[in-house]
Coordinates of C-alpha atoms in Angstrom, one line a residue:
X102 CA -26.7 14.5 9.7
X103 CA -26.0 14.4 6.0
X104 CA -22.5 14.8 6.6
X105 CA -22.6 11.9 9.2
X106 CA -24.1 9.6 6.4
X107 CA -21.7 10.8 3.8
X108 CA -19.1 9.9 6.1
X109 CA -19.9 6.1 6.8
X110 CA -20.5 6.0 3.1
X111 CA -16.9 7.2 2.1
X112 CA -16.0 4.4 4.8
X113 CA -18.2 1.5 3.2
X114 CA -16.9 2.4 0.0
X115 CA -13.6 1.7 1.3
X116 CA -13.8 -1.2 3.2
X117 CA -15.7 -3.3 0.1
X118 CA -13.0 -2.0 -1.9
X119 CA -10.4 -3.0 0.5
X120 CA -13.0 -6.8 0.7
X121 CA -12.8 -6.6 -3.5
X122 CA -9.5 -6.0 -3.5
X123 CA -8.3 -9.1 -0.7
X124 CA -10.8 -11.4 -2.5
X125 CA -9.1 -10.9 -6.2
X126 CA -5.6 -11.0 -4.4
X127 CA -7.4 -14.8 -3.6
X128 CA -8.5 -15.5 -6.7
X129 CA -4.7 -14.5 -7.6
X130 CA -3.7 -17.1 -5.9
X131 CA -6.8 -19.9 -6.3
X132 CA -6.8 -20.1 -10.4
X133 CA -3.2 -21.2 -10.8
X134 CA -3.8 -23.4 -8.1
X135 CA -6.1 -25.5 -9.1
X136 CA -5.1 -24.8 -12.5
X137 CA -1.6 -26.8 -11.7
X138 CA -4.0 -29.6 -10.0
X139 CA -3.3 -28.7 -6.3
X140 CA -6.1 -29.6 -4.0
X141 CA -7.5 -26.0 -2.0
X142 CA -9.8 -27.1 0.2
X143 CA -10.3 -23.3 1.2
X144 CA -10.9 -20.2 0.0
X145 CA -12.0 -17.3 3.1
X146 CA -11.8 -13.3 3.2
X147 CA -11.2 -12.7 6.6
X148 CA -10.2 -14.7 9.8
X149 CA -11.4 -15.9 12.8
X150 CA -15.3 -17.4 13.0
X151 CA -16.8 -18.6 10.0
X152 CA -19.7 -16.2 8.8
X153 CA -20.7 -17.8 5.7
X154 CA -19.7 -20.4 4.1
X155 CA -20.1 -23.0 0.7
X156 CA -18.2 -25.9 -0.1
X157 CA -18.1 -26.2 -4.7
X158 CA -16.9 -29.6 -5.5
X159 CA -13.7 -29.9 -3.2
X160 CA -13.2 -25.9 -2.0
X161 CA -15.2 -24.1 0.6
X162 CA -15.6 -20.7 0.1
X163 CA -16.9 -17.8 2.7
X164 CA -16.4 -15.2 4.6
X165 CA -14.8 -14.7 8.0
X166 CA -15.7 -12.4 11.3
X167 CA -11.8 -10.0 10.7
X168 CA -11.8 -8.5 7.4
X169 CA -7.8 -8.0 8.1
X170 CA -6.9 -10.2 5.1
X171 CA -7.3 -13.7 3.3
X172 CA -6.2 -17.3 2.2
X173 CA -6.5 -20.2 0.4
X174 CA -5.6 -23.7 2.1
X175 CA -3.6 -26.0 -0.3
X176 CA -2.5 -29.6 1.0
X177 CA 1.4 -30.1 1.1
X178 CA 2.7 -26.9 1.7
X179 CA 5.5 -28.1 3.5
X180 CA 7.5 -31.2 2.8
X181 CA 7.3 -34.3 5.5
X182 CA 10.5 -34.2 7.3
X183 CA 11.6 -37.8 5.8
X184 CA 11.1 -39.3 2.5
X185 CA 7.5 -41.5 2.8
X186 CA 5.8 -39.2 5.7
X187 CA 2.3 -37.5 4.7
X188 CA 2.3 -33.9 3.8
X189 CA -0.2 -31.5 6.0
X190 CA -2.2 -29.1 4.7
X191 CA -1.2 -25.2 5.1
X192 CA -2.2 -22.1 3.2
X193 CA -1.5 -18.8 1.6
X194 CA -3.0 -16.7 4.5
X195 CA -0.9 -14.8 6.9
X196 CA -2.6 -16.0 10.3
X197 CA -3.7 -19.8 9.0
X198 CA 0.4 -20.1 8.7
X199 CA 0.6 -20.9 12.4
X200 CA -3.5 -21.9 13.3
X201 CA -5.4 -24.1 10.9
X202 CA -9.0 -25.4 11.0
X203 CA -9.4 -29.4 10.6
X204 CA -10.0 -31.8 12.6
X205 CA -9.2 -32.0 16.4
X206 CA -5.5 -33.1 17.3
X207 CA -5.1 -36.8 18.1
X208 CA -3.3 -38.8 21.7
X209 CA 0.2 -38.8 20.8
X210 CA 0.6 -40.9 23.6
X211 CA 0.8 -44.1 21.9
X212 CA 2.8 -42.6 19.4
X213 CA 5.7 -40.7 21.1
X214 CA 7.8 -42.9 23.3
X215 CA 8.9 -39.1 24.7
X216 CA 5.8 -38.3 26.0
X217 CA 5.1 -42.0 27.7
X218 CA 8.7 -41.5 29.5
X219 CA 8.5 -38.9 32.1
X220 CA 12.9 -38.9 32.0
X221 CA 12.9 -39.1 28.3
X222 CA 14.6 -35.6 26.4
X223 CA 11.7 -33.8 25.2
X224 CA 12.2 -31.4 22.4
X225 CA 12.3 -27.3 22.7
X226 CA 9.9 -25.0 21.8
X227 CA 11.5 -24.0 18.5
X228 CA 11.5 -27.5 17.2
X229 CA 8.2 -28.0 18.7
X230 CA 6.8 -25.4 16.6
X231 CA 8.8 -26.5 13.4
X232 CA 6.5 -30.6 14.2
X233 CA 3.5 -28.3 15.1
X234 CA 3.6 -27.2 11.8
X235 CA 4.3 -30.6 9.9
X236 CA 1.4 -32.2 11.6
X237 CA -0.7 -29.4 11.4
X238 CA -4.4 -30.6 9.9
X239 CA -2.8 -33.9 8.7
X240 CA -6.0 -35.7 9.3
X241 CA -7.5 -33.3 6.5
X242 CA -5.7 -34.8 3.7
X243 CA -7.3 -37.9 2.2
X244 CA -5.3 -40.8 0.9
X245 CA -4.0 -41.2 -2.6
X246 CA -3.7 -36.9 -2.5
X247 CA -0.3 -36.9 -2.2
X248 CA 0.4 -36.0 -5.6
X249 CA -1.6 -32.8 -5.1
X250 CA 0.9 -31.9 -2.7
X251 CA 1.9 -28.0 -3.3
X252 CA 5.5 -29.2 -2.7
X253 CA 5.6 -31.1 -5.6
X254 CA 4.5 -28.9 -8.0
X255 CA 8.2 -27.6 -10.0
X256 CA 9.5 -24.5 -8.9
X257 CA 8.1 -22.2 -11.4
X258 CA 4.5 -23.1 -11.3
X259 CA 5.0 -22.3 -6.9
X260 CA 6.2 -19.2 -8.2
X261 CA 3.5 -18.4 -10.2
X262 CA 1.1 -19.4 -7.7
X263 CA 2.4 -17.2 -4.8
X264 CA 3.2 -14.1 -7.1
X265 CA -0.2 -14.7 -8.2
X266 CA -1.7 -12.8 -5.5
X267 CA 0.6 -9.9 -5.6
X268 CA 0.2 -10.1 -9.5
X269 CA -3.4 -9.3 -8.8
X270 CA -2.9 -6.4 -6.8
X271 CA -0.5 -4.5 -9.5
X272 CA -3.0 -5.2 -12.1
X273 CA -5.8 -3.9 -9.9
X274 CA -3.7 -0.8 -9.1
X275 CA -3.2 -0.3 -13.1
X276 CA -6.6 -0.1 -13.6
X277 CA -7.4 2.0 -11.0
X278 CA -4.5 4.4 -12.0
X279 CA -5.5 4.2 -15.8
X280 CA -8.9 5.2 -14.5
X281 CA -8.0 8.4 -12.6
X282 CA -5.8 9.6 -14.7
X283 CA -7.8 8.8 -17.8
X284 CA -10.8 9.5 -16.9
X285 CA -10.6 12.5 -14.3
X286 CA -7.3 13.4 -14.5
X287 CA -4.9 15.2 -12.3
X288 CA -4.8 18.6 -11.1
X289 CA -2.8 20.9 -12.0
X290 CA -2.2 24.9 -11.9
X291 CA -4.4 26.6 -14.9
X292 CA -3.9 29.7 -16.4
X293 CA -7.0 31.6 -14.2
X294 CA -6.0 33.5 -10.8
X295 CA -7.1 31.5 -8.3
X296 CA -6.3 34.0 -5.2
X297 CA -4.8 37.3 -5.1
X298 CA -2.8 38.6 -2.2
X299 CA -3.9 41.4 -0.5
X300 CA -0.1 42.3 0.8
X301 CA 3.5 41.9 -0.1
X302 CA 4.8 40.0 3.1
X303 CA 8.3 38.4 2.7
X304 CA 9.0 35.0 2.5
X305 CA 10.7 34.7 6.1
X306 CA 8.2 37.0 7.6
X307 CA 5.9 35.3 10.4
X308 CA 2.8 37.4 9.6
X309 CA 0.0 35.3 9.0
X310 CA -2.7 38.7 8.2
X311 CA -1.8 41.7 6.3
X312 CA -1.2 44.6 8.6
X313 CA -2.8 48.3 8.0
X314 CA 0.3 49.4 7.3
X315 CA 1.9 47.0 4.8
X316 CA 1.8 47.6 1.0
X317 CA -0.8 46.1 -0.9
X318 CA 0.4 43.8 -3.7
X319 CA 0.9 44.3 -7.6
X320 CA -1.5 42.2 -8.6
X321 CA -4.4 43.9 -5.8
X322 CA -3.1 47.1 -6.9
X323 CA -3.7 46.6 -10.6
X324 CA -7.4 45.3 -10.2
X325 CA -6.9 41.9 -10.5
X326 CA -9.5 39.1 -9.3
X327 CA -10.2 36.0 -8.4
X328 CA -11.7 34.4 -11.8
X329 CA -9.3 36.5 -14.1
X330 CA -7.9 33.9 -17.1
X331 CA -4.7 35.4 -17.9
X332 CA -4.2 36.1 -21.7
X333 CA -1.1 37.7 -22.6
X334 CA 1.5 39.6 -20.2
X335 CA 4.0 41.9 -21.9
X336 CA 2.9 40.5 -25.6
X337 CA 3.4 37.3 -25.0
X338 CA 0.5 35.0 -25.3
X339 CA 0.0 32.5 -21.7
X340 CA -0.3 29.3 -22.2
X341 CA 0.6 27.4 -19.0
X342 CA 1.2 29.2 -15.1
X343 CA 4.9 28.5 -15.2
X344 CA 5.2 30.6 -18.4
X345 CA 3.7 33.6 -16.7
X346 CA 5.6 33.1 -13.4
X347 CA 9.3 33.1 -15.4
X348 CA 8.0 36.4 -16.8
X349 CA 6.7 38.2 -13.8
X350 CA 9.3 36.8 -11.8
X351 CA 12.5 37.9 -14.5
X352 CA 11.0 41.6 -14.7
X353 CA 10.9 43.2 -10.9
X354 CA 10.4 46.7 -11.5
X355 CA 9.2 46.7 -14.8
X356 CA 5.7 47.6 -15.0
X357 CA 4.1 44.9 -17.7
X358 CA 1.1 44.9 -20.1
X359 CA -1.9 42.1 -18.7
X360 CA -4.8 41.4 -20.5
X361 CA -7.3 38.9 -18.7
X362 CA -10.1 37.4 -19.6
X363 CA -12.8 38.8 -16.7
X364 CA -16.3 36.7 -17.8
X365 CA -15.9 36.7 -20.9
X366 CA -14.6 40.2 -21.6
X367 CA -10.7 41.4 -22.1
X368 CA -9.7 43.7 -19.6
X369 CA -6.2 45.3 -19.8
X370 CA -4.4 45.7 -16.8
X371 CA -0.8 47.5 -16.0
X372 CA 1.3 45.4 -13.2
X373 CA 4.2 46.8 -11.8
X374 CA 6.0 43.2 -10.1
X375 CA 7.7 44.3 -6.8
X376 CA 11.4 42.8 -6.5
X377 CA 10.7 40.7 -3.2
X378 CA 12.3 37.6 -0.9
X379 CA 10.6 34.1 -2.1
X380 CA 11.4 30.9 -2.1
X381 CA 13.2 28.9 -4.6
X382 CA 11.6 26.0 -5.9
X383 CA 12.7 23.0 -7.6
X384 CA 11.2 21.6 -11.0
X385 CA 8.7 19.5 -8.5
X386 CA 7.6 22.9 -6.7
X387 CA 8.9 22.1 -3.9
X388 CA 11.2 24.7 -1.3
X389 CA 14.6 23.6 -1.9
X390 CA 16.8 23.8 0.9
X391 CA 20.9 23.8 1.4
X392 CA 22.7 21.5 3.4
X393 CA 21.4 22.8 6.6
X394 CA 18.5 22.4 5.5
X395 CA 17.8 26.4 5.9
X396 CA 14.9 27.1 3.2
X397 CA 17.0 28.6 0.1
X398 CA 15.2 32.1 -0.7
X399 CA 15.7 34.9 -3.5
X400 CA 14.8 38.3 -4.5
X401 CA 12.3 38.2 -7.8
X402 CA 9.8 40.0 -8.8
X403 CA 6.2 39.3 -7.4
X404 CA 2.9 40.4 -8.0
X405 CA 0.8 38.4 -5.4
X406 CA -1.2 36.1 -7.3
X407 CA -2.1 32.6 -7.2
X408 CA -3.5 29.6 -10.0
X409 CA -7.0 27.7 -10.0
X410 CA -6.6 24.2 -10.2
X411 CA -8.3 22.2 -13.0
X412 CA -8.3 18.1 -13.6
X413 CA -6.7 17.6 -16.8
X414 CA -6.9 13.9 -18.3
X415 CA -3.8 12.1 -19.1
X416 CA -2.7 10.2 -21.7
X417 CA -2.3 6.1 -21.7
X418 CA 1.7 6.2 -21.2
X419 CA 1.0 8.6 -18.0
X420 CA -0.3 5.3 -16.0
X421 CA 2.7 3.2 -15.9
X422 CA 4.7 5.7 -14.6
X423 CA 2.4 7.0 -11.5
X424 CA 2.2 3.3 -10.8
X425 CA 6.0 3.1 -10.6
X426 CA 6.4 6.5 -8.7
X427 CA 3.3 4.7 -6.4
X428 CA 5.6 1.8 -5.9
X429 CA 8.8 3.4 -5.4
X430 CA 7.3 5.2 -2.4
X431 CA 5.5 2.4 -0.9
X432 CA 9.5 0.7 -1.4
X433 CA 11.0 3.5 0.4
X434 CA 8.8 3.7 2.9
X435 CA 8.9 -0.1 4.1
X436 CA 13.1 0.4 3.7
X437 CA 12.6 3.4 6.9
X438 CA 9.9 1.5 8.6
X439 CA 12.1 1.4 11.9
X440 CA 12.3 5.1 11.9
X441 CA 8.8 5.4 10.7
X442 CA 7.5 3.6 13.5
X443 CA 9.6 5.7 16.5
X444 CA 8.2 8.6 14.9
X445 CA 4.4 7.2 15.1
X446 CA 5.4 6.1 18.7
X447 CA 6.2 9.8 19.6
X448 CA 3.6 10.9 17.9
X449 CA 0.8 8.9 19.6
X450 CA 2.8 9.1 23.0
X451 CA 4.2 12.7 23.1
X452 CA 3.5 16.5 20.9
X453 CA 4.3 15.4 18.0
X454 CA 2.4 15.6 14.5
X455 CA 1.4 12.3 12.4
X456 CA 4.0 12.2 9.0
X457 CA 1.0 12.9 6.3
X458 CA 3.2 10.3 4.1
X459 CA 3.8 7.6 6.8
X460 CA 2.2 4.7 7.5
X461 CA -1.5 4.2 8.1
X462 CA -3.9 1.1 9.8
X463 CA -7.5 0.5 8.0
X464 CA -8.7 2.6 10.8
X465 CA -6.9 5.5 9.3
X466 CA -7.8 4.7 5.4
X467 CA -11.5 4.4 6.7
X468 CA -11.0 7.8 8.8
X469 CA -9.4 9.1 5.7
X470 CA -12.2 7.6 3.5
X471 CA -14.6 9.0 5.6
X472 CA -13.2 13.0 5.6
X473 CA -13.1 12.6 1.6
X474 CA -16.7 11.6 1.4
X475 CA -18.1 14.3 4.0
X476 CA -15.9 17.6 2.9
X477 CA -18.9 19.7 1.1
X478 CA -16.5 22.3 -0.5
X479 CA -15.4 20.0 -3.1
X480 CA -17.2 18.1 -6.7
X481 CA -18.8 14.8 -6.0
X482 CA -15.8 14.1 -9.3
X483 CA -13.2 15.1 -6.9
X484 CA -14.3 12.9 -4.0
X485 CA -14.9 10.1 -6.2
X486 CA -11.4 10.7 -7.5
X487 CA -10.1 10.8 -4.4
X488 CA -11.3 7.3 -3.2
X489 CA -9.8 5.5 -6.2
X490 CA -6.9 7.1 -6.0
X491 CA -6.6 5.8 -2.6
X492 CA -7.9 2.5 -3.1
X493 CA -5.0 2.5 -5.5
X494 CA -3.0 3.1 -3.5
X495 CA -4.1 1.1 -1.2
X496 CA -3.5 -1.6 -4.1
X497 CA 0.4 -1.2 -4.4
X498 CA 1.0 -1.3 -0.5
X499 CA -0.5 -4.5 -0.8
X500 CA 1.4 -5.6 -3.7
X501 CA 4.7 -4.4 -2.1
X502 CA 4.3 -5.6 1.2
X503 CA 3.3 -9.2 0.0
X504 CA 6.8 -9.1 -1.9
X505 CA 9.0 -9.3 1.6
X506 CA 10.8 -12.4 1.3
X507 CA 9.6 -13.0 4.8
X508 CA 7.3 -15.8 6.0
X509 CA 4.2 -15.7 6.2
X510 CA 4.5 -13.5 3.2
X511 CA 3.9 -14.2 -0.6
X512 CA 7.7 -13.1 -0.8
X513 CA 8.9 -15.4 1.7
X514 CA 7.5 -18.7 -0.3
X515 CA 8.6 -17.1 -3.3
X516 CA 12.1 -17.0 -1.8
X517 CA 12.2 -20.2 -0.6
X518 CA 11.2 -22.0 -4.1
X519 CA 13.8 -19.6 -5.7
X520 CA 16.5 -21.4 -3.1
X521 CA 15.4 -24.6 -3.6
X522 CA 15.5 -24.0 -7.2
X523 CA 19.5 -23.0 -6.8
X524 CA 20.3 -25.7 -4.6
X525 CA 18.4 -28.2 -7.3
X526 CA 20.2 -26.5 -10.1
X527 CA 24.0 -26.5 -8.5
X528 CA 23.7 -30.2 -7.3
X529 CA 22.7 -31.1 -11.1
X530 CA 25.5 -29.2 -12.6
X531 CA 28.3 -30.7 -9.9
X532 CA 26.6 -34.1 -10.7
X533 CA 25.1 -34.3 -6.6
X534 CA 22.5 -36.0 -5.4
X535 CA 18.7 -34.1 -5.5
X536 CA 18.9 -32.0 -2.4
X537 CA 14.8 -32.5 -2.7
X538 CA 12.4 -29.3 -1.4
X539 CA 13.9 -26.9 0.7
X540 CA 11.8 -27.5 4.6
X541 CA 10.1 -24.2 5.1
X542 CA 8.5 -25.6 8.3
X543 CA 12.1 -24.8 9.4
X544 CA 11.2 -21.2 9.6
X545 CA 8.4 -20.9 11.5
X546 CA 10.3 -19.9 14.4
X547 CA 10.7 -16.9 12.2
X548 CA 7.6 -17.0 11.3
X549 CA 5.7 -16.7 14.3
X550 CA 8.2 -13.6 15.1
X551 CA 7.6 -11.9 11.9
X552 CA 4.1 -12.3 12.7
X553 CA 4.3 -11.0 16.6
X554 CA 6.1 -7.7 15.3
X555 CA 4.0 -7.2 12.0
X556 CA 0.8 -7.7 14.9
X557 CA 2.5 -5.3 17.2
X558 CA 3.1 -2.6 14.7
X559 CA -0.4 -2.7 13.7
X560 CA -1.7 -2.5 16.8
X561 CA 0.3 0.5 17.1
X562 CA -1.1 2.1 14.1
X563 CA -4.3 1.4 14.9
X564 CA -3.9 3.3 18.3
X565 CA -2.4 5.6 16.9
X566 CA -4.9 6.4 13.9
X567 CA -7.5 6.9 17.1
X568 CA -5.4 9.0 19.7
X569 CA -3.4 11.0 17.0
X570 CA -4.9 10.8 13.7
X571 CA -2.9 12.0 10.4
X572 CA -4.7 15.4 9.5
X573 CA -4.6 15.6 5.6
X574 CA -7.0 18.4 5.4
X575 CA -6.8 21.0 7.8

């Protein structure tokens, strides 16, 4: 039972992380805003029905039924399709793009010759959509508000009102970061034996259990043990595991002087490293392999022993860096996505294992969440460590993603102010007339497909975080 209730808390703590996190990403968004007098007449975490809800002077703020994102609705997104027409209301969100809240649509009728003659040539579903979106909650936007248009604002200040979002995200992720690394730290090998290895197997072998007949290892041999802080081998004082791998691994053969420290007390130990097959690792401990990608092996010496793991703060300068390192993945793995997905696809649908690295749905980071919280081996530090570190994380996906210069994206307005900017910029310097706003209503065409795939491929996750879960411990 305890470790049901420790689950749904590692889960909880997620999810109003992931809440905290959307709702600041907002915020991101809502204090440039209104700081560069745009009217927002919303402000909602989550989609779909309304669960709470109060309006402050001209903004309604609440919280909605799917807690799979958030917006703000600002007047004038797009620009009326001729000079004079009123600008409709749009938003930030990634859904409320295409479906906006407002007031019922009214009989065209009366309006539209097209639709009062049953011959006349009525337009396709592409430029449907494109009107759809101009006229979009028009009957929300009060007269005299034109002014307050998001449109109209210069280019820069829409920049800084779209990046604001992602903006929020980084700076949440720097903290975060600064936090576990600061303050808990990362782990890394120490100088204490950690495990010793009751067998020499090689490297290539497919044992999994030492046999009665194979040789017992160096280290077992000599008396080592678990606990053991390793002082000095050969003379030479240890100060880091590395430093006492080069040596054992540079003297097969040889037998070498080991004094631990066993509770307290030196012992002195005689190892005798057996020349043996192992791996070759590169400076990131990782088996390096050659261009058939065959695992690269050598002989070196080997005694059989393994490190303890201790958290070991980091300094200020080590935050920037994992953030970058954060991002750069997050980058790389968006740039495979397509090969990502077939491999999830198999995955779910066939034998295949879930990529540990790949992409995840909030019903994996929950489930993920959720196996942190409820392991009982580990520190209540370590767990707690664990979540931040994947909230985040959780932080720069959000961050990157929102950067695709796609609509409905942050990205995608961001790139479409940066063009309109250019156009603006080359007609003044060849003396042209103002091209005026660039019409993003143009693209919602594109829009509604970006969002159809993006849906598609988190339905996909979702299933598959169910059927075929990624197993990150065992």
């Amino acid at each position: 039972m305890e470790t049901v209730l420790l689950y749904i808390l590692g889960v909880v703590i997620v999810v109003i992380g992931l809440a905290l996190s959307i709702g600041l990403h907002e915020i991101g968004h809502l204090l440039p805003a209104k700081a560069f007098g745009v009217k927002v007449t919303q402000y909602m975490i989550g989609f779909g029905p309304t669960l709470w809800s109060r309006r402050k002077g001209e903004t309604e703020y609440g919280v909605k039924a799917i807690p799979l994102g958030g917006y703000i609705s600002m007047i004038g997104m797009f620009p009326p399709a001729k000079p004079g027409e009123k600008p409709h209301p749009n938003s930030t969100g990634f859904f409320n793009q295409l479906v906006q809240e407002g007031a019922p649509a009214q009989d065209q009728t009366a309006q539209d010759p097209n639709l009062q003659d049953p011959n006349a040539k009525r337009p396709g579903a592409l430029t449907s959509l494109v009107e759809d979106a101009r006229q979009s909650s028009a009957d929300t936007i009060g007269a005299g508000e034109e002014h307050r248009a998001f449109y109209r604002l210069a280019v820069w200040k829409r920049i800084i009102i779209m990046l604001g979002g992602p903006t929020m995200n980084l700076l949440i992720a720097v903290l975060l970061f600064a936090v576990l690394l600061m303050g808990f730290g990362t782990a890394q090998a120490s100088t204490t034996v950690g495990s010793v290895s009751a067998c020499v197997l090689p490297a290539s072998s497919t044992q999994t259990a030492c046999g009665a007949t194979d040789e017992k290892s160096p280290g077992a041999a000599a008396g080592l043990q678990p606990g053991d802080r390793l002082v000095s081998i050969d003379g030479t004082a240890i100060t880091s595991w590395e430093q006492s791998t080069g040596i054992i691994r540079s003297s097969p053969g040889t037998p070498l002087a080991v004094v631990v420290d066993r509770a307290g007390t030196d012992v002195n130990l005689t190892i005798t490293p057996k020349l043996t097959e192992r791996y070759v690792l590169d400076s990131a401990g990782k088996v390096t392999t050659d261009a058939d990608g065959t695992a690269v092996t050598q002989e070196v010496g080997f005694v059989g022993i393994g490190p303890a793991g201790e958290l070991v703060q980091q300094p200020v300068t080590a935050v920037l860096p994992a953030v970058g390192d954060n991002i750069g993945a997050v980058v790389h793995m968006i740039l495979n996505l397509p090969q990502r997905m077939v491999d999830i696809v198999n995955a779910a649908f066939g034998p295949g294992e879930r990529d540990p690295n790949g992409p995840i749905s909030v019903v994996g980071v929950g489930r993920v969440a959720g196996e942190i919280a409820s392991i009982n081996t580990i520190p209540i530090a370590s767990k707690a460590a664990s979540l931040i570190g994947l909230l985040a994380s959780l932080n720069v996906a959000l961050f990157v993603f929102n950067l695709i210069p796609l609509m409905p994206l942050d990205g995608g307005h961001v790139a479409g102010a940066l063009w309109e900017g250019l156009r603006r910029r080359v007609a003044k310097l060849f003396k042209r007339k103002d091209p005026g706003p660039v019409d993003m209503a143009r693209l919602m065409p594109l829009t509604f497909a970006v969002v159809i795939v993006l849906g598609g491929m988190s339905l996909l996750l979702i299933y598959a975080d169910i059927v075929k879960p990624i197993n990150l411990f065992g």
